[in-house]
Coordinates of N, CA and C and ligand atoms in Angstrom, one line a residue:
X3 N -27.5 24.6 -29.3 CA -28.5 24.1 -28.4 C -29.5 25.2 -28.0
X4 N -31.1 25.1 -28.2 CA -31.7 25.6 -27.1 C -31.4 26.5 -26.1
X5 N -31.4 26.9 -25.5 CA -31.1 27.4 -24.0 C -32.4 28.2 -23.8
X6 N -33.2 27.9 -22.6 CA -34.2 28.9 -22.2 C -33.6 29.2 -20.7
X7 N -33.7 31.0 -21.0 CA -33.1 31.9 -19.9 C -34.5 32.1 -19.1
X8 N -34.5 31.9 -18.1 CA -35.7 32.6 -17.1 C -34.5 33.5 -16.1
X9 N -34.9 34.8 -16.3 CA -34.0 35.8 -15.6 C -34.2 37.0 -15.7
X10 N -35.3 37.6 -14.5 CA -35.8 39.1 -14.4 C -34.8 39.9 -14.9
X11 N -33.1 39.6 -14.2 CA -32.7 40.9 -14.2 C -32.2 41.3 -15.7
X12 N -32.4 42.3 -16.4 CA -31.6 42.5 -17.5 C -30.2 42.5 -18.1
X13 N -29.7 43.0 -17.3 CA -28.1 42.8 -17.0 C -27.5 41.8 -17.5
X14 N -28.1 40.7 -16.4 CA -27.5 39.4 -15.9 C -27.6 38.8 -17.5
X15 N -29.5 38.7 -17.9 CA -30.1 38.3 -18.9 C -29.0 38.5 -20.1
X16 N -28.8 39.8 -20.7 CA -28.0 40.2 -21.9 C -26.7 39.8 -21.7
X17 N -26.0 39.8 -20.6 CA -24.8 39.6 -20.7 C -24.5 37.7 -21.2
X18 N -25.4 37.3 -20.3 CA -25.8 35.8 -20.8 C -26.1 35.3 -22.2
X19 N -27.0 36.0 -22.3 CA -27.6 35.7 -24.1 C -26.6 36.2 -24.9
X20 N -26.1 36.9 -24.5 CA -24.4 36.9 -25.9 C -23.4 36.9 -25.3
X21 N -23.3 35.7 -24.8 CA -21.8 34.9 -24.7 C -22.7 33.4 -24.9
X22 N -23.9 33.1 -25.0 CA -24.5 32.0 -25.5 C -23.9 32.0 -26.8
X23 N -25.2 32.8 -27.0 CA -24.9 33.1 -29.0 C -23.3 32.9 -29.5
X24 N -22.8 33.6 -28.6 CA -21.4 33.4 -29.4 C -20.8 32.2 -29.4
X25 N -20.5 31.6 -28.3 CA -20.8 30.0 -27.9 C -21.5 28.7 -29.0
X26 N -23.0 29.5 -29.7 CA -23.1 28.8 -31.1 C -24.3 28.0 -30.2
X27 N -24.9 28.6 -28.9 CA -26.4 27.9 -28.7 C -27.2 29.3 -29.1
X28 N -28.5 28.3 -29.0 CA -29.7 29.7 -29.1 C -30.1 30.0 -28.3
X29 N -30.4 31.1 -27.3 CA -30.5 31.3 -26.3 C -32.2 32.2 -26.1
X30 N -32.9 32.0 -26.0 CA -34.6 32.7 -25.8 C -34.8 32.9 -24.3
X31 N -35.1 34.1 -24.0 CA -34.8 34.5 -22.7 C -36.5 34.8 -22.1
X32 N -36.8 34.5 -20.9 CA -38.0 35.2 -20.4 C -37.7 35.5 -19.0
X33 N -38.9 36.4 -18.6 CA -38.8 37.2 -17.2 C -39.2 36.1 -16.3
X34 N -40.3 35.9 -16.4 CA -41.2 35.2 -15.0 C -41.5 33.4 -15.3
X35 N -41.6 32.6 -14.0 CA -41.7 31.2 -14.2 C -42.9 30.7 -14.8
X36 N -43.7 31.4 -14.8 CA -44.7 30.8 -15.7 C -44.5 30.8 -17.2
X37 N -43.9 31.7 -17.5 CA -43.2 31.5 -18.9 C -42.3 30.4 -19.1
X38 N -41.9 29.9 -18.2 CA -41.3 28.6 -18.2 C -41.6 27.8 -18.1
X39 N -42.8 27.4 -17.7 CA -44.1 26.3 -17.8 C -44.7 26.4 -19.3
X40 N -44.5 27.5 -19.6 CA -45.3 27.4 -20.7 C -44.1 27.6 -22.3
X41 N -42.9 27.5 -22.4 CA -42.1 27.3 -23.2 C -41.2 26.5 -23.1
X42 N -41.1 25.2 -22.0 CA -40.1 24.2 -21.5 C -39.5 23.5 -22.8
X43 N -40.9 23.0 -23.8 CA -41.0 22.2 -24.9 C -40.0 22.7 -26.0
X44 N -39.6 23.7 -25.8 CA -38.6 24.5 -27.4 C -37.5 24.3 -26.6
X45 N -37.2 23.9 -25.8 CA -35.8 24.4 -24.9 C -35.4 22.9 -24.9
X46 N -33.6 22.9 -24.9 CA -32.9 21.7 -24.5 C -32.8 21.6 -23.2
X47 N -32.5 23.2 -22.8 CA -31.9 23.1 -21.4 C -32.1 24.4 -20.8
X48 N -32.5 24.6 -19.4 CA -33.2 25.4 -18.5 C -31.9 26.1 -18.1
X49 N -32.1 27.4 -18.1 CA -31.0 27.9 -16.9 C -32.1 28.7 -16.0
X50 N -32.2 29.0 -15.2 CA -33.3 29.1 -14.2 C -32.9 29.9 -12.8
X51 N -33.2 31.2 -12.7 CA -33.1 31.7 -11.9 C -33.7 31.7 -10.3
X52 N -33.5 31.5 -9.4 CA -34.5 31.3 -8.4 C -35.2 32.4 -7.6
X53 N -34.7 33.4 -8.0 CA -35.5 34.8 -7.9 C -36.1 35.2 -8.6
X54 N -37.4 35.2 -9.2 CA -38.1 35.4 -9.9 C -38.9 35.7 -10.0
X55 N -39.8 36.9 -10.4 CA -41.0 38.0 -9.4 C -42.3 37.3 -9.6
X56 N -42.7 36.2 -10.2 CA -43.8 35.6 -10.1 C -44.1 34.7 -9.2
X57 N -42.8 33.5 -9.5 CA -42.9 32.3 -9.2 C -41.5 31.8 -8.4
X58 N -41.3 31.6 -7.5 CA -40.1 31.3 -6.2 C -39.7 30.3 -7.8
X59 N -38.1 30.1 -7.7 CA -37.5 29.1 -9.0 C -37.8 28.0 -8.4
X60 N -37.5 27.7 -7.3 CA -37.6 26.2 -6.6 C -39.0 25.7 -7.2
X61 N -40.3 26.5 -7.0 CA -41.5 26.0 -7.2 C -41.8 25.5 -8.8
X62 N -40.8 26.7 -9.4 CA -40.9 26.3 -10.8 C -40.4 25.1 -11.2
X63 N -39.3 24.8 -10.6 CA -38.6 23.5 -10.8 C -39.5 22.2 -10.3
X64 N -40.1 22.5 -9.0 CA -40.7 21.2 -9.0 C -42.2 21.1 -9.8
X65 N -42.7 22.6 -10.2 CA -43.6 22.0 -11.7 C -43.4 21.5 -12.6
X66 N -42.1 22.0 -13.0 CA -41.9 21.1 -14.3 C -41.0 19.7 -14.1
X67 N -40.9 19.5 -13.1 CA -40.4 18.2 -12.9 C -41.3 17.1 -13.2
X68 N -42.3 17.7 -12.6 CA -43.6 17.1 -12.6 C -43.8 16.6 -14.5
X69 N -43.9 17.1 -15.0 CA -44.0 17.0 -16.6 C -42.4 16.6 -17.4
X70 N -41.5 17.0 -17.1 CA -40.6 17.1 -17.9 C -38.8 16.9 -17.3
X71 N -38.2 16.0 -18.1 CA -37.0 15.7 -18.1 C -35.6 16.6 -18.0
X72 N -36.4 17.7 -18.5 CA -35.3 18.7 -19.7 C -34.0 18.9 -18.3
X73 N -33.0 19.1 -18.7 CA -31.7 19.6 -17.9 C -32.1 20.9 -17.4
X74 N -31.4 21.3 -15.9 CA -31.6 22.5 -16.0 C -30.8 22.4 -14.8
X75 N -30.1 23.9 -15.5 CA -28.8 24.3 -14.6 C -29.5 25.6 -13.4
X76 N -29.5 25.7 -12.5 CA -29.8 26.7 -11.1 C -29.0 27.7 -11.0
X77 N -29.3 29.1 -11.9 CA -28.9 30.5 -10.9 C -29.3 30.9 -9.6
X78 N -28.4 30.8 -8.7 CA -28.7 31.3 -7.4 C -28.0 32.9 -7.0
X79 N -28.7 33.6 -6.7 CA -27.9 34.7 -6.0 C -27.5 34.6 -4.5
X80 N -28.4 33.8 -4.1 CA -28.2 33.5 -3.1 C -27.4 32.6 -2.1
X81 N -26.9 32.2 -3.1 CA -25.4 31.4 -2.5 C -25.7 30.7 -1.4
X82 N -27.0 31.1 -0.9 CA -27.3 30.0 0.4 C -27.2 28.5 0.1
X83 N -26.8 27.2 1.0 CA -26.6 26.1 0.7 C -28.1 25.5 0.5
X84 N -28.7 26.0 1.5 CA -30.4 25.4 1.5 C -31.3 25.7 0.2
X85 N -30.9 26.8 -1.0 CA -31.7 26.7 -2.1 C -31.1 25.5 -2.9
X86 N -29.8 25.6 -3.0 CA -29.0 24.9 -3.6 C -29.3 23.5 -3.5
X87 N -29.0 23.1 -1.8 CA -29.6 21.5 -1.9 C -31.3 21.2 -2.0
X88 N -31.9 22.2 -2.0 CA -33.4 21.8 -2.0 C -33.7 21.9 -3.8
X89 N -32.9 22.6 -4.4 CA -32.8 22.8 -6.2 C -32.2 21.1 -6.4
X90 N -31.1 20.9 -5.9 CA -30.8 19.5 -6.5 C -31.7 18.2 -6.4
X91 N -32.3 18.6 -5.1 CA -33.1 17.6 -4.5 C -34.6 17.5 -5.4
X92 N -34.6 18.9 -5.7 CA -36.0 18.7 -6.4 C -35.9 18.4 -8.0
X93 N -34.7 18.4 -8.5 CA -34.2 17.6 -9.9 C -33.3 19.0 -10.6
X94 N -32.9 19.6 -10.2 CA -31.6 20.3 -10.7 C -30.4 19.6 -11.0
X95 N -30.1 19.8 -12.4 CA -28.7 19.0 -12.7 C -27.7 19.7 -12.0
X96 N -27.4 20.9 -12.2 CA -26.3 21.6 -11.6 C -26.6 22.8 -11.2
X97 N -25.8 23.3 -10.7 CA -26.2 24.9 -9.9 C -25.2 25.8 -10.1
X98 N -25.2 27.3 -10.2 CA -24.1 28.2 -10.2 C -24.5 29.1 -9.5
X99 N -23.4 29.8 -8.3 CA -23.7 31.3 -7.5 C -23.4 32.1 -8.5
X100 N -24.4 33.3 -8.3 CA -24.1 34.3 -9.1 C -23.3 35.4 -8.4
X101 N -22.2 35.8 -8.6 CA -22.0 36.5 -10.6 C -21.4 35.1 -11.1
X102 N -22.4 34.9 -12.4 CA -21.9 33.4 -12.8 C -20.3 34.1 -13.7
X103 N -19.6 33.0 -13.7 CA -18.2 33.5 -14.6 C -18.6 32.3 -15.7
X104 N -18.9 33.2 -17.2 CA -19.5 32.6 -18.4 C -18.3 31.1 -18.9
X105 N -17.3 31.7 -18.6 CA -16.7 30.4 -19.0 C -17.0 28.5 -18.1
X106 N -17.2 29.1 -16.7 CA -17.4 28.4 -16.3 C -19.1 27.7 -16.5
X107 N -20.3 29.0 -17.0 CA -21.3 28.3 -17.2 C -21.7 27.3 -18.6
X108 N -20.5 27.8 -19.7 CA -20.5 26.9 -20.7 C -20.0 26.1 -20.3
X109 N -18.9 25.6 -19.4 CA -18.6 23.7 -19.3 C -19.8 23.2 -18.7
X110 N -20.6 24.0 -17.4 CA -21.4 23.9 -16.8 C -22.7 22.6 -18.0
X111 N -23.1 23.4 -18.7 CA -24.3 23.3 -19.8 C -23.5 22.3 -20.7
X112 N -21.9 22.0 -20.9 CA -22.0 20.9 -21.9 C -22.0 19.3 -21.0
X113 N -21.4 19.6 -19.6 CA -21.7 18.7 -18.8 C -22.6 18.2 -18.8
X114 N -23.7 19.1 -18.6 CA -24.9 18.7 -18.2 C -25.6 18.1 -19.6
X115 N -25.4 18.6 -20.6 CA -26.1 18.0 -21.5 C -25.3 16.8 -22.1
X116 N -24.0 16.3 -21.6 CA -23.6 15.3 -22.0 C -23.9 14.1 -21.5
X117 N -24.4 14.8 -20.2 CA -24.9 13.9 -18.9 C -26.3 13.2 -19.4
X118 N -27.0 14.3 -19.7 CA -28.4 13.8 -20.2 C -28.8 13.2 -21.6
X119 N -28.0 12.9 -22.4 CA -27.5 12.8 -23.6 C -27.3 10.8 -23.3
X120 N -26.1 10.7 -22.1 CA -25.9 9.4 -21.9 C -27.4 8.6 -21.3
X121 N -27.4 9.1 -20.2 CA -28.9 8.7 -19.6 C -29.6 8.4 -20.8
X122 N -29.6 9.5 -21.9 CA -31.0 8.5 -22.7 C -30.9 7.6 -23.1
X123 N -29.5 7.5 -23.6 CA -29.3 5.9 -24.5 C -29.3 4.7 -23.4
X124 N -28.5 5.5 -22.2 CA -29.1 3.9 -21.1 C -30.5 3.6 -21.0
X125 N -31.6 4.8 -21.1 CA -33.2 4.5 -21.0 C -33.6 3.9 -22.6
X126 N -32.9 4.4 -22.9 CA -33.3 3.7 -24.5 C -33.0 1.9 -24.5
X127 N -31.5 1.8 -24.4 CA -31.6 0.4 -24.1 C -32.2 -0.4 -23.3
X128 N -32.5 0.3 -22.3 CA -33.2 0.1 -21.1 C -34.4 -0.8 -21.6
X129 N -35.1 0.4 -22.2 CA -36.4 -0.4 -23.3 C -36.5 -1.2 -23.8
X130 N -35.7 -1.9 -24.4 CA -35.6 -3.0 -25.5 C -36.5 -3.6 -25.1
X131 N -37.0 -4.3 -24.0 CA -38.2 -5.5 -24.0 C -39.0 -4.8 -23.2
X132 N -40.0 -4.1 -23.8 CA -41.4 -3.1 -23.6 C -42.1 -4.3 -22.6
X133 N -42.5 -3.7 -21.4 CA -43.6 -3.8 -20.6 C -44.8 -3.9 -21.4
X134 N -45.7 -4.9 -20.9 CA -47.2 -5.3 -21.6 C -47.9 -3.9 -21.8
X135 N -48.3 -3.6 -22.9 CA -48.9 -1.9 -22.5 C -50.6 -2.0 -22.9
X136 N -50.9 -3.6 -22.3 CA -52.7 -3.6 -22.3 C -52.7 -3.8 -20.8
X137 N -53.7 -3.0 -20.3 CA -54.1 -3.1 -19.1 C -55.3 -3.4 -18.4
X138 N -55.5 -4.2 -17.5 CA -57.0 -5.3 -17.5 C -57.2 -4.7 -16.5
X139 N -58.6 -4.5 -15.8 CA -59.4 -4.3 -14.6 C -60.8 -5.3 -14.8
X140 N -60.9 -6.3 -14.3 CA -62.6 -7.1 -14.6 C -62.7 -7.2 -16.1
X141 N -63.6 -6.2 -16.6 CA -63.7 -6.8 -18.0 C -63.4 -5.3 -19.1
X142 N -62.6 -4.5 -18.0 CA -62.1 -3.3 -18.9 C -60.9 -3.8 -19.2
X143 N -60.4 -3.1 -20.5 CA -59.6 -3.5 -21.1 C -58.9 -2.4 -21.7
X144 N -57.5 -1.8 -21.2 CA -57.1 -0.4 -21.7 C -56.0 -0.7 -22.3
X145 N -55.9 -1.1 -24.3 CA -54.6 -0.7 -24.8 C -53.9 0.5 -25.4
X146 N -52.4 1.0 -24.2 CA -51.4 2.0 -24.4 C -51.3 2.3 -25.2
X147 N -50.8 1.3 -26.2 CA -50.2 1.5 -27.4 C -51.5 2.1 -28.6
X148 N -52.2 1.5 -29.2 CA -53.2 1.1 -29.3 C -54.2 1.9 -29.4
X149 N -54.5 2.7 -28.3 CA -55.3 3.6 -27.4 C -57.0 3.1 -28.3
X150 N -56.6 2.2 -27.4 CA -58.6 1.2 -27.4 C -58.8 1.2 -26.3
X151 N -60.1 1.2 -25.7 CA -60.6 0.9 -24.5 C -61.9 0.2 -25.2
X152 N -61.7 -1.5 -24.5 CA -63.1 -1.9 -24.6 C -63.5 -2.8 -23.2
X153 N -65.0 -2.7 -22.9 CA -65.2 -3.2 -22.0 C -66.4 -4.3 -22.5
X154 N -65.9 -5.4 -21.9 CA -66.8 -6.6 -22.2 C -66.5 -6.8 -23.5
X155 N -65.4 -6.5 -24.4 CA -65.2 -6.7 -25.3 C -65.6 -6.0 -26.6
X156 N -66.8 -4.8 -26.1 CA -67.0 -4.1 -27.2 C -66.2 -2.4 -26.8
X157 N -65.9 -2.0 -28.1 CA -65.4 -0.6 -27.6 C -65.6 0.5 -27.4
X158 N -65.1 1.3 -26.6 CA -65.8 2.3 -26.1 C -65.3 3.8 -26.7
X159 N -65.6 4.5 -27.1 CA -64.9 5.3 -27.5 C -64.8 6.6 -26.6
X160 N -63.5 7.3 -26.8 CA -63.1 8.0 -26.0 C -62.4 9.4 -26.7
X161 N -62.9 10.2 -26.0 CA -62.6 11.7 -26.9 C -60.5 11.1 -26.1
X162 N -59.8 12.4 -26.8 CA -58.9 12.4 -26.9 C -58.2 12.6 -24.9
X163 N -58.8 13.6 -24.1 CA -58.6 13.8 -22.7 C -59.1 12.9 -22.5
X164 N -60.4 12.0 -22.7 CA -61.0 11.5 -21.9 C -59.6 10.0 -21.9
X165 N -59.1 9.8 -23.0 CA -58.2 8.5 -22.7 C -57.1 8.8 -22.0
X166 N -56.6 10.2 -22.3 CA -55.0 10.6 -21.6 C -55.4 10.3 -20.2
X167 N -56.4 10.5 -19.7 CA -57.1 10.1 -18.2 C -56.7 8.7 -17.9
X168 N -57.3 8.5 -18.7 CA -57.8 6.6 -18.3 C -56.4 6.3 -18.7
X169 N -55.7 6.9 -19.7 CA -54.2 5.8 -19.7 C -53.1 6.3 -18.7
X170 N -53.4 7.5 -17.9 CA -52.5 8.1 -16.9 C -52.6 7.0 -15.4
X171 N -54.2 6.7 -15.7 CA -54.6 5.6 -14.6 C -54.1 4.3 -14.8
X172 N -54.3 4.1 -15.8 CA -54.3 2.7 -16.0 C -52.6 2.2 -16.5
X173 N -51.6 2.9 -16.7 CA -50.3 2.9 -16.6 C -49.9 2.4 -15.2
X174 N -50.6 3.0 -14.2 CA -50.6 2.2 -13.2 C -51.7 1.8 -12.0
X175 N -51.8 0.9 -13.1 CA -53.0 0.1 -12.0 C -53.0 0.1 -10.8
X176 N -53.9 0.0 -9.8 CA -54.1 -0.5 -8.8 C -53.2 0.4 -7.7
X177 N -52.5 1.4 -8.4 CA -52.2 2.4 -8.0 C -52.8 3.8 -7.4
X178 N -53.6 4.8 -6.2 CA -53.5 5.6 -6.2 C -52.5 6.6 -7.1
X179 N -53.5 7.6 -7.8 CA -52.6 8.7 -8.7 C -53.3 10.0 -7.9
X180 N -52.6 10.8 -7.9 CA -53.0 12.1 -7.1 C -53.4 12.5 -8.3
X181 N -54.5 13.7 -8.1 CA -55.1 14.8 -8.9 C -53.9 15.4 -9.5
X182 N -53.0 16.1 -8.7 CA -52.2 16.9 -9.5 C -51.6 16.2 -10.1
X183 N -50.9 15.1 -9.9 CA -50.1 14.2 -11.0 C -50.8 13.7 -12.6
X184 N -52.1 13.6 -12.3 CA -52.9 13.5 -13.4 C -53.4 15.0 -14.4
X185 N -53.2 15.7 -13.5 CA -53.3 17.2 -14.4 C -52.1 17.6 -15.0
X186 N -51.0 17.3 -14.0 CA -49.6 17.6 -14.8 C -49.7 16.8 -16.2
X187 N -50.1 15.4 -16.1 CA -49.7 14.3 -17.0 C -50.6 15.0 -18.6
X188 N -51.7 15.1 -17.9 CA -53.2 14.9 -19.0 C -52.5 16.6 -19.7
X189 N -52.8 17.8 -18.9 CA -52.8 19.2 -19.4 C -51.2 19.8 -19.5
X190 N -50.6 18.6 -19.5 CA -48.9 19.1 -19.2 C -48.7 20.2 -18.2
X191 N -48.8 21.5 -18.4 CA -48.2 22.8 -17.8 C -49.3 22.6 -16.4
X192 N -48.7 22.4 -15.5 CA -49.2 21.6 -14.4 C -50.1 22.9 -14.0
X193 N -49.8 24.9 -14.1 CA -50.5 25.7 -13.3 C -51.4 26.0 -14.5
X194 N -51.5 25.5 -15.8 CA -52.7 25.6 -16.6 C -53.7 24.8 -16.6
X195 N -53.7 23.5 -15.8 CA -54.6 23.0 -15.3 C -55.7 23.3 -14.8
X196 N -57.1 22.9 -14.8 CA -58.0 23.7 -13.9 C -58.6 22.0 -13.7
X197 N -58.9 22.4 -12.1 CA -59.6 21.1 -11.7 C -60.8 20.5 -11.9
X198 N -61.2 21.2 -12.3 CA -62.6 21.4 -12.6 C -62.8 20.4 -13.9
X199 N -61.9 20.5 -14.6 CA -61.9 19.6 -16.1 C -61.7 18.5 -16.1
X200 N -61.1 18.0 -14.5 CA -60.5 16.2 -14.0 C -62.0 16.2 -14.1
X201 N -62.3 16.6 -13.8 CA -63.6 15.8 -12.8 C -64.6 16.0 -13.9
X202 N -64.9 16.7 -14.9 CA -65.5 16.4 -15.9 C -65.4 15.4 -16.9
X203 N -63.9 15.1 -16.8 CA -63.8 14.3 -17.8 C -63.8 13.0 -17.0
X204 N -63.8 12.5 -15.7 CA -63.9 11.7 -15.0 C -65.5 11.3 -15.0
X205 N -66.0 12.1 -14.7 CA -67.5 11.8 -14.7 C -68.1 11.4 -16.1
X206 N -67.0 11.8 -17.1 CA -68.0 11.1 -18.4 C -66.9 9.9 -18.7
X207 N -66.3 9.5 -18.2 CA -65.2 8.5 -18.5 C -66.0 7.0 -18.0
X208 N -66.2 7.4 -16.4 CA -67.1 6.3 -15.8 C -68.7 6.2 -16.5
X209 N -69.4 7.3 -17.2 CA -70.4 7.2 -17.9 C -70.1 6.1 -19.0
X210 N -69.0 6.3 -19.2 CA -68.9 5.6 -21.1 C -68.7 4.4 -20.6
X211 N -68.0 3.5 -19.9 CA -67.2 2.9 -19.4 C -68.2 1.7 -18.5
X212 N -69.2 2.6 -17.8 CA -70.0 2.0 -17.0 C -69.7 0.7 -16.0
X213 N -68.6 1.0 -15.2 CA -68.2 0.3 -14.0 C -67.4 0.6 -13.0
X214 N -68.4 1.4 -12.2 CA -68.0 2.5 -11.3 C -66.8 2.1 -10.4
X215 N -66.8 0.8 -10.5 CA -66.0 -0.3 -9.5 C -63.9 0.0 -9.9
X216 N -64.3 0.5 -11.3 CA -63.0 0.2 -11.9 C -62.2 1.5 -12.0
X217 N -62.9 2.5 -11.7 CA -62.6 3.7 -11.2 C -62.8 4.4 -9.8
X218 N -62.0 3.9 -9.2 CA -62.4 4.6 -7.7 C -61.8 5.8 -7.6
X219 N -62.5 6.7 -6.5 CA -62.4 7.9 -6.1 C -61.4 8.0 -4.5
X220 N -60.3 8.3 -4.6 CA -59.4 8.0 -3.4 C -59.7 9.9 -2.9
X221 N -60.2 9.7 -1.9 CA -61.2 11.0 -1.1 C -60.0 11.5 -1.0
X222 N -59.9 13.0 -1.2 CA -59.1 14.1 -0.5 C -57.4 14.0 -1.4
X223 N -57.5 12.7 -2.3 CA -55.9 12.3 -2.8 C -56.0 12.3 -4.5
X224 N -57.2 11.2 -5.2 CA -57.0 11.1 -6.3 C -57.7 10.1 -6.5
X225 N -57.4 9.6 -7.9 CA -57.7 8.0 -8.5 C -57.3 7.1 -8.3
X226 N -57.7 5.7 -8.7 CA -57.0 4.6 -9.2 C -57.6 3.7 -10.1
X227 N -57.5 3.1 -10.8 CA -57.7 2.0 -11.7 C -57.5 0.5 -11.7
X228 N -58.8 0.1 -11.0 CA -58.6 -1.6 -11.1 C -58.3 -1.2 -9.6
X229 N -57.9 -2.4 -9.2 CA -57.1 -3.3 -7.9 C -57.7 -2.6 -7.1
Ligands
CA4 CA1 -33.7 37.4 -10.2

């Protein structure tokens, strides 16, 4: 398995990364949380320090929550109960005080990936009878699957961001979407985002589209689509 290490200290880091390896996961180690924003995708599973000289771990965690599923187990040094429950709360599968005892973090990591392993096949069955994935507002017309957008029946064409927009919206209609939840969605790595790009691609989205009505502007919060 994967394993991505986020873990300044060296020590801790090496002594980890080979009792992984030997263990029979691959283990790719980085310093700082933004490296973990930006390598989530190659990894099964997170082990995550929450002392981390860039980025507090908690904050890291609830970035990539924001985008991504992946397991991730919580190094604490701090043994305090409040990182602990604010780590679970913000989607931590499991937690360990450190000095972690390696045997214990290997059951740790096959739990947890056994855990996430079952979950998918319940979400998978779960799926069997797909949700409509065309979405109507007046006479716009946004298909998910598909990725057409036509309005009044002729189509509109849409550079590639400009639809991840419109289908981040239009997934849930009639819905308020906050800006950051649409940045996380559209540019994944939620702090490589720049806001500046929503709003460009917003303003040529409603250009193409031409019905100002069907995109509203929710002041100070975000979008919505239709309703
Ligand atoms: Ca640390």
């Amino acid at each position: 398995m994967r394993v991505l290490l986020a873990e300044d200290d060296d020590g801790v880091a090496d002594a980890l990364t080979e009792a992984l390896y030997e263990h029979g996961h691959l283990p790719a180690r980085v310093r700082r949380g933004e490296e973990v924003l930006v390598r989530h995708r190659q990894a099964d599973l997170l082990l995550l320090d929450l002392g981390l000289p860039d980025l507090d771990g908690l904050e890291v965690l609830r970035k990539l929550r924001a985008v991504s599923g992946l397991p991730v187990v919580v190094l604490t040094a701090r043994g305090d109960e409040r990182s602990v429950v604010r780590g679970l709360r913000l989607g931590a599968d499991d937690y360990l005080v450190k000095p972690v005892r390696l045997a214990e973090l290997l059951a740790r990591i096959e739990a947890v990936t056994r855990r996430a392993k079952s979950a998918a096949t319940t979400a998978a069955a779960a799926a069997g009878a797909p949700a409509p994935r065309t979405v109507r507002a007046e006479d716009v017309e946004v298909d998910l699957d598909a990725r057409r957008v036509t309005v009044g029946g002729a189509e509109v064409r849409l550079t590639t961001k400009e639809f991840a927009v419109l289908a981040a919206l239009a997934a849930r209609a009639g819905t308020a979407v906050s800006r950051q939840q649409l940045m996380d969605e559209v540019w994944g790595d939620a702090y490589l985002a720049v806001s500046r790009s929503l709003d460009v691609h917003l303003t040529q989205l409603r250009a193409k589209i031409g019905r100002p009505e069907v995109l509203t502007t929710i002041r100070g919060f975000g979008y919505r689509f239709g309703g």
